[in-house]
Amino acid sequence: MVRMGRYGDTRVETRVLFDARDPACTGPPADAIDVQFRAPLTVSLLLERYLDGPGVEPVVGFLGAGHREVVAKTVSEVQFVAGYVADGSVSWPARLEVATAAHLYNNDDETDIRLHHHLWVGRTAVDLRDGVRRPVDLISLQRALANVVWSAYLRVLHAVTTRDLGVSWRSPRPGAGAEITDPPVHVGLTGQEDLGICTAPWGPRET
């Protein structure tokens, strides 16, 4: 840990990889890593229920400021816990280059809501020690996503949906991840449902 810098050295603002708000742009670099945070299926089922009925107003609030809060958490966590470049066998704190976009549907031709957001990460980043651009430490990134970022994403998603949509979460069966159980949109789910992979709008990247 000493060789990687003091704890917290990575807590800096990220740089912009590309303008994900512009669908006409060339999109992420060909070698970018597309990290997809796919909400538990019950979130999408609840949104479909609301959008098909009279309760649109809370959904608009959640998909606006609420979900932006969830997305922002993943960006800050990735930078904080995975903001390192590899310099030989040593990792050093770096300022990652990222871009995000939230989607209600996996791809343009699909009609079932599958709420998710992309976090594209550039393959190189600027070393905070000397300003030199080096390869992102992919091992640190993979470990951070599995051990820290995913749980942080779920924690904020649970809190925001509870606050904005008035839902309750619990594990619907032993060993299963938490789902929305009040209202009971989890009924009938097996836990084996495919949440899908989104390639829109710029085509596939390493996911």
C-alpha positions as MATLAB code, in Angstrom:
seq = 'MVRMGRYGDTRVETRVLFDARDPACTGPPADAIDVQFRAPLTVSLLLERYLDGPGVEPVVGFLGAGHREVVAKTVSEVQFVAGYVADGSVSWPARLEVATAAHLYNNDDETDIRLHHHLWVGRTAVDLRDGVRRPVDLISLQRALANVVWSAYLRVLHAVTTRDLGVSWRSPRPGAGAEITDPPVHVGLTGQEDLGICTAPWGPRET';
ca = [
       0.000    0.000    0.000;
       2.935    2.356    0.654;
       4.139    1.883   -2.907;
       0.667    2.720   -4.192;
       0.557    6.079   -2.378;
      -1.320    7.197    0.708;
      -4.886    6.030    1.155;
      -7.161    8.602   -0.410;
      -4.674    9.903   -2.993;
      -7.098    8.745   -5.683;
      -9.962   10.904   -4.403;
      -9.863   13.420   -7.246;
     -12.266   14.448   -9.993;
     -12.230   12.255  -13.089;
     -11.549   13.553  -16.595;
     -14.121   13.295  -19.383;
     -13.437   10.441  -21.802;
     -15.977   11.702  -24.372;
     -19.325   13.515  -24.474;
     -21.823   10.711  -23.888;
     -24.701   13.231  -24.071;
     -24.139   13.588  -27.823;
     -25.378   10.471  -29.686;
     -23.897   11.885  -32.904;
     -20.340   11.807  -31.549;
     -17.921    8.999  -32.351;
     -18.480    7.504  -28.912;
     -15.975    5.828  -26.611;
     -12.552    4.870  -27.936;
     -12.399    1.412  -29.479;
     -10.366    0.091  -26.540;
     -12.545    1.625  -23.798;
     -13.975   -0.634  -21.093;
     -17.775   -0.551  -20.891;
     -18.814   -1.250  -17.303;
     -22.579   -1.786  -17.156;
     -24.485   -1.422  -13.898;
     -27.750   -3.278  -14.437;
     -30.414   -2.628  -11.827;
     -32.134   -5.642  -10.251;
     -35.008   -6.686  -12.494;
     -37.698   -5.655  -10.012;
     -36.679   -2.003  -10.483;
     -37.439   -2.251  -14.203;
     -40.702   -4.124  -13.577;
     -41.802   -1.439  -11.119;
     -40.986    1.322  -13.608;
     -43.045   -0.456  -16.278;
     -45.981   -0.690  -13.863;
     -45.778    3.020  -13.036;
     -45.348    4.132  -16.651;
     -48.329    2.032  -17.751;
     -50.537    3.567  -15.065;
     -51.293    6.903  -13.428;
     -48.226    7.089  -11.188;
     -45.764    8.723  -13.571;
     -44.723   11.626  -11.342;
     -42.567    9.665   -8.853;
     -40.862    7.855  -11.732;
     -39.943   11.160  -13.374;
     -38.388   12.280  -10.108;
     -36.454    9.049   -9.688;
     -35.192    8.959  -13.279;
     -34.114   12.568  -12.942;
     -32.198   13.599   -9.849;
     -32.519   10.258   -8.056;
     -30.891    8.047  -10.645;
     -28.236   10.698  -11.350;
     -27.290   10.313   -7.690;
     -26.860    6.569   -8.208;
     -24.724    7.068  -11.330;
     -22.556    9.691   -9.644;
     -21.809    7.257   -6.825;
     -20.377    4.691   -9.234;
     -18.137    7.307  -10.843;
     -16.741    8.516   -7.512;
     -16.253    4.974   -6.205;
     -14.446    3.773   -9.346;
     -12.089    6.755   -9.208;
     -11.491    6.349   -5.472;
     -10.898    2.594   -5.272;
      -9.645    1.858   -8.811;
      -7.937    5.081   -9.842;
      -4.519    3.556  -10.487;
      -2.159    3.150  -13.410;
       0.328    0.326  -13.802;
       4.017    1.213  -13.939;
       5.655   -2.153  -14.375;
       4.686   -4.194  -11.321;
       3.786   -1.094   -9.275;
       0.494    0.839   -9.240;
       0.259    4.591   -8.724;
      -2.717    6.896   -8.112;
      -4.132    8.354  -11.322;
      -6.979   10.485  -12.633;
      -9.250    8.168  -14.641;
     -11.019    9.243  -17.825;
     -14.664    8.163  -17.800;
     -18.048    8.847  -19.343;
     -21.540    7.738  -18.292;
     -24.955    7.288  -19.856;
     -28.179    5.924  -18.357;
     -30.590    3.848  -20.449;
     -34.108    2.564  -19.832;
     -33.771   -0.083  -22.558;
     -30.906   -2.373  -23.492;
     -30.951   -1.561  -27.194;
     -32.965    0.602  -29.556;
     -35.168   -2.257  -30.798;
     -36.154   -3.600  -27.366;
     -39.428   -2.686  -25.669;
     -38.987   -4.141  -22.160;
     -37.519   -1.739  -19.630;
     -34.103   -2.835  -18.378;
     -32.737    0.076  -16.369;
     -28.950    0.295  -16.430;
     -26.140    2.729  -16.901;
     -22.809    2.596  -18.650;
     -19.515    3.733  -17.180;
     -16.909    3.805  -19.920;
     -13.331    3.837  -18.636;
     -10.374    4.818  -20.787;
      -7.470    2.379  -21.075;
      -4.912    4.988  -20.058;
      -4.865    7.692  -17.394;
      -2.581   10.410  -16.100;
      -0.300    9.413  -13.226;
      -0.880   11.907  -10.390;
       2.793   11.773   -9.348;
       4.445   12.936  -12.547;
       1.689   13.694  -15.089;
       2.753   10.843  -17.374;
       0.039    8.889  -19.184;
       0.190    5.176  -18.355;
      -2.050    2.088  -18.758;
      -4.892    1.794  -16.262;
      -4.307   -0.950  -13.703;
      -6.951   -3.399  -14.917;
      -6.421   -5.803  -12.030;
      -7.229   -3.042   -9.540;
     -10.255   -2.091  -11.627;
     -11.617   -5.640  -11.772;
     -11.133   -6.197   -8.057;
     -12.687   -2.847   -7.174;
     -15.755   -3.493   -9.314;
     -16.344   -6.905   -7.756;
     -15.515   -6.093   -4.145;
     -16.467   -2.453   -3.605;
     -18.190   -0.604   -6.434;
     -21.041   -3.035   -7.095;
     -22.103   -3.106   -3.450;
     -21.848    0.698   -3.252;
     -24.045    0.978   -6.359;
     -26.676   -1.326   -4.873;
     -26.594    0.457   -1.520;
     -27.324    3.838   -3.097;
     -29.899    2.360   -5.504;
     -31.768    0.781   -2.578;
     -31.721    4.047   -0.638;
     -32.822    6.219   -3.568;
     -35.651    3.933   -4.715;
     -36.889    3.619   -1.130;
     -36.856    7.392   -0.755;
     -38.266    8.353   -4.172;
     -40.568    5.417   -4.968;
     -41.563    4.244   -1.474;
     -40.483    0.629   -2.004;
     -39.090   -1.997    0.354;
     -36.191   -4.349   -0.388;
     -35.404   -7.800    0.945;
     -34.024  -11.116   -0.283;
     -36.947  -13.051   -1.826;
     -35.261  -16.411   -1.187;
     -32.240  -17.719    0.750;
     -28.989  -16.770   -0.947;
     -30.629  -14.420   -3.449;
     -29.789  -10.765   -3.903;
     -32.219   -8.165   -2.614;
     -35.216   -7.303   -4.791;
     -38.178   -4.978   -4.420;
     -40.741   -6.988   -2.473;
     -43.152   -4.187   -1.529;
     -44.924   -3.722   -3.850;
     -44.521   -7.427   -4.694;
     -43.088   -7.078   -8.214;
     -40.709   -9.963   -7.401;
     -43.470  -12.575   -7.540;
     -42.778  -15.139  -10.260;
     -39.095  -14.319  -10.680;
     -36.632  -17.195  -10.428;
     -33.437  -15.192  -10.122;
     -32.158  -16.663  -13.390;
     -33.607  -13.971  -15.660;
     -31.232  -12.486  -18.250;
     -30.821   -8.740  -17.763;
     -29.157   -8.415  -21.161;
     -26.181   -6.526  -22.537;
     -26.569   -3.088  -24.116;
     -24.470   -2.092  -27.130;
     -26.342    1.130  -27.979;
     -25.680    3.616  -29.358;
     -21.990    3.190  -30.303;
     -21.686   -0.576  -30.620;
     -19.922   -3.071  -28.372;
     -16.774   -2.428  -26.367;
     -15.038   -4.734  -23.936;
     -17.746   -5.184  -21.277;
];
